[in-house]
Short mmCIF file of C-alpha atoms and ligand atoms in Angstrom, two decimals:
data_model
loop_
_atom_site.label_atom_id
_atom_site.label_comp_id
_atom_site.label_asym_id
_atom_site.label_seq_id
_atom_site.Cartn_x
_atom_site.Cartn_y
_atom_site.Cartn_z
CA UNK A 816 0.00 0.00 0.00
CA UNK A 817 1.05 3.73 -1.04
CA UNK A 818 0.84 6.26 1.07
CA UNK A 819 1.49 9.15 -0.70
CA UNK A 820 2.04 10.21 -4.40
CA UNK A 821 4.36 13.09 -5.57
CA UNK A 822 3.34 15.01 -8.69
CA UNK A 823 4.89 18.20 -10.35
CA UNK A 824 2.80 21.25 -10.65
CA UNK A 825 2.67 21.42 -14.68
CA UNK A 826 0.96 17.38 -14.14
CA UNK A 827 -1.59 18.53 -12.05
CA UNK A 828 -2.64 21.47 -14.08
CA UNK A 829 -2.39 19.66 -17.06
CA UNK A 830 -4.86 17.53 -15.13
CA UNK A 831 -6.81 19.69 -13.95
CA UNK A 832 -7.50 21.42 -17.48
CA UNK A 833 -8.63 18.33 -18.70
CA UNK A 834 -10.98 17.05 -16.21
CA UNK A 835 -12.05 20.59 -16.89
CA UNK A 836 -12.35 20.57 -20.41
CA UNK A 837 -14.37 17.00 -20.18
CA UNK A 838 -16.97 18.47 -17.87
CA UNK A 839 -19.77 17.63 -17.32
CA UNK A 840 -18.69 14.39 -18.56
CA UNK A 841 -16.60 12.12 -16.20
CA UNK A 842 -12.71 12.49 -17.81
CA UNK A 843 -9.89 9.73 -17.05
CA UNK A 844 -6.50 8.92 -17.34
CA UNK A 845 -3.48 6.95 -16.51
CA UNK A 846 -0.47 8.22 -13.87
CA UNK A 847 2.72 6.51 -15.17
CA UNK A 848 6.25 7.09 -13.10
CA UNK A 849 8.46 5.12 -10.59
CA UNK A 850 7.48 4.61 -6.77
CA UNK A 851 5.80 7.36 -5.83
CA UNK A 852 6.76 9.99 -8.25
CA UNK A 853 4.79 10.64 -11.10
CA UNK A 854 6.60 10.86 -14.27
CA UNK A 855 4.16 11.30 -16.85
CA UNK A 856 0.17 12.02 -17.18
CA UNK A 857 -1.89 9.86 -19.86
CA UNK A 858 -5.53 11.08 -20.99
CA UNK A 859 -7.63 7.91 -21.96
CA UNK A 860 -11.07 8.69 -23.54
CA UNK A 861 -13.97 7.54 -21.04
CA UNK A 862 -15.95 5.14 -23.58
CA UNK A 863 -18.62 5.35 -21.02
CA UNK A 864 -19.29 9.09 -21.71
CA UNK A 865 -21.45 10.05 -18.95
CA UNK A 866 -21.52 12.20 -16.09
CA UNK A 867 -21.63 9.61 -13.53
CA UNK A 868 -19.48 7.11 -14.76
CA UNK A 869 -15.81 6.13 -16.72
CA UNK A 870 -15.10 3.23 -18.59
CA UNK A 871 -11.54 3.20 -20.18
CA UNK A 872 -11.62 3.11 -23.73
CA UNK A 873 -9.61 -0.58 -23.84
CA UNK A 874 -7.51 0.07 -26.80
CA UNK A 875 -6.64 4.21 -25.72
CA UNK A 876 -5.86 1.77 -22.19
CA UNK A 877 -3.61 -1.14 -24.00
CA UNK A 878 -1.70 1.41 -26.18
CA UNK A 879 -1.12 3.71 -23.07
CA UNK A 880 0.18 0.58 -20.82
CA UNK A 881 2.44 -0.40 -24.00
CA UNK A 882 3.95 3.38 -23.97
CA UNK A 883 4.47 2.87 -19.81
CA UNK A 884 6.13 -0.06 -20.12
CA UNK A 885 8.18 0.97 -23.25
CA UNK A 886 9.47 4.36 -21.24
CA UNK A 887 10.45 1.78 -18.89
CA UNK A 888 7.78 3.08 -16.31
CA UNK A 889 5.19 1.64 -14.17
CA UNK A 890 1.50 2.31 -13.47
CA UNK A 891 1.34 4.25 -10.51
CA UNK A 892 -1.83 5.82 -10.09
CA UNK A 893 -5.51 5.99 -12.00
CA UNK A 894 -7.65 9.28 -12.18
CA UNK A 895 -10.70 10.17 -12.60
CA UNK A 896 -13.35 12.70 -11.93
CA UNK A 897 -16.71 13.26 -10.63
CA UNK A 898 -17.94 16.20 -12.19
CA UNK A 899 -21.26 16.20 -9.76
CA UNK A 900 -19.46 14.63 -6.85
CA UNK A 901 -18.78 12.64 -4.58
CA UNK A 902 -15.30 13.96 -3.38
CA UNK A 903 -14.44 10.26 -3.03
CA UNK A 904 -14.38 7.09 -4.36
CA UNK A 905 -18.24 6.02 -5.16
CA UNK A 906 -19.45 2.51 -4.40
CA UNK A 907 -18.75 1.36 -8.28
CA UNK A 908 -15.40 3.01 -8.11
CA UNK A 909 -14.59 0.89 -4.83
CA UNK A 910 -16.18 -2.07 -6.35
CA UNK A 911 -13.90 -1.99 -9.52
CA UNK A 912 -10.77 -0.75 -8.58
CA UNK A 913 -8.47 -3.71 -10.16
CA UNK A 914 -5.01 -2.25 -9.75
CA UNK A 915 -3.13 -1.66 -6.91
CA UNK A 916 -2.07 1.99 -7.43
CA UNK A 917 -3.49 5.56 -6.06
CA UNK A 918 -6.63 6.06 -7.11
CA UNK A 919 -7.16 10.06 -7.48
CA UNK A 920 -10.77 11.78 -8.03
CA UNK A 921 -11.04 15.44 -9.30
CA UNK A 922 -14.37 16.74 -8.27
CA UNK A 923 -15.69 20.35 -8.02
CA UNK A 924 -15.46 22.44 -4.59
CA UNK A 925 -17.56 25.55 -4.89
CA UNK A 926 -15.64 27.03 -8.22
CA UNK A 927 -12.31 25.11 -7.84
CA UNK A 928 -11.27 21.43 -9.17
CA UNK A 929 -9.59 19.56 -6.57
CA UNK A 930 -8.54 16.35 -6.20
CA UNK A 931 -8.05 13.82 -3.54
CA UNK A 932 -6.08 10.45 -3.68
CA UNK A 933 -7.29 7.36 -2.10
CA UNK A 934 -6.22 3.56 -2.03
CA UNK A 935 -8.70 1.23 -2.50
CA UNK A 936 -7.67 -2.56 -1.90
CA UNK A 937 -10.27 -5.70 -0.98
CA UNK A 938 -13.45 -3.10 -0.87
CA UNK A 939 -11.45 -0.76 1.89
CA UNK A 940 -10.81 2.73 1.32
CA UNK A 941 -7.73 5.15 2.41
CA UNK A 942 -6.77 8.26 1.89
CA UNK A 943 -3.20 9.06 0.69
CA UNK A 944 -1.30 12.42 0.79
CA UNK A 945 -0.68 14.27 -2.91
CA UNK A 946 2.56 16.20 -2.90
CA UNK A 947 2.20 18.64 -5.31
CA UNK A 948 5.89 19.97 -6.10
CA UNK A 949 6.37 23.52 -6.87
CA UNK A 950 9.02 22.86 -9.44
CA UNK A 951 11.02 19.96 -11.95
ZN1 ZN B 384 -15.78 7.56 -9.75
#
């Protein structure tokens, strides 16, 4: 179990502006790095495309784990948002999770995106710490 994940500024505004963009649909994407430093963000189309719900487009999710492993990186977190809430993981979120990495949820607090980073193993839920690092 994580618990914490390091990210530079530029990768969480580059997240941020596309949860953003994706609104009010749910946006998603893959964290790729080493430990718990995040080396590069992916964008995966949600195939779902709804507001309540993401579903990894398989082949955006195959070519994106072929591009991880070819930069000689690992998975190390998944995000998501949840443009109408909750701040945290939902029941179906919980009840999916199949990889053991930080899970992190954008949602919407008053005007401002944030985002929160939880670890979700066997149906159990905790909170991790986000670093955000001011700069590279
Ligand atoms: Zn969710």
């Amino acid at each position: 179990m994580r618990t914490g994940l390091s990210l530079s500024a530029r990768q969480w505004e580059k997240m941020r502006r596309h949860v953003t963009g994706c609104a009010p649909l749910e946006a998603c994407g893959l964290l790729a790095g080493k430990g718990c430093r995040v080396e590069s963000v992916f964008f995966v189309a949600n195939a779902a495309q709804s507001p309540v719900r993401f579903r990894m487009d398989p082949q955006e999710q195959l070519k994106t784990f072929n591009q991880i492993e070819a930069r000689g990186l690992e998975l190390v977190g998944i995000f998501h948002s949840h443009p109408a809430g909750p701040e945290r993981p939902s029941p179906t979120d919980v009840a999916e999770a199949a990889y053991p990495v930080v899970h992190l949820i954008w949602f919407v607090d008053g005007e401002a995106w944030r985002a929160r980073g939880f670890w979700i193993e066997a149906g159990r839920v905790s909170e991790v710490d986000l670093y955000i690092l001011r700069s590279e």
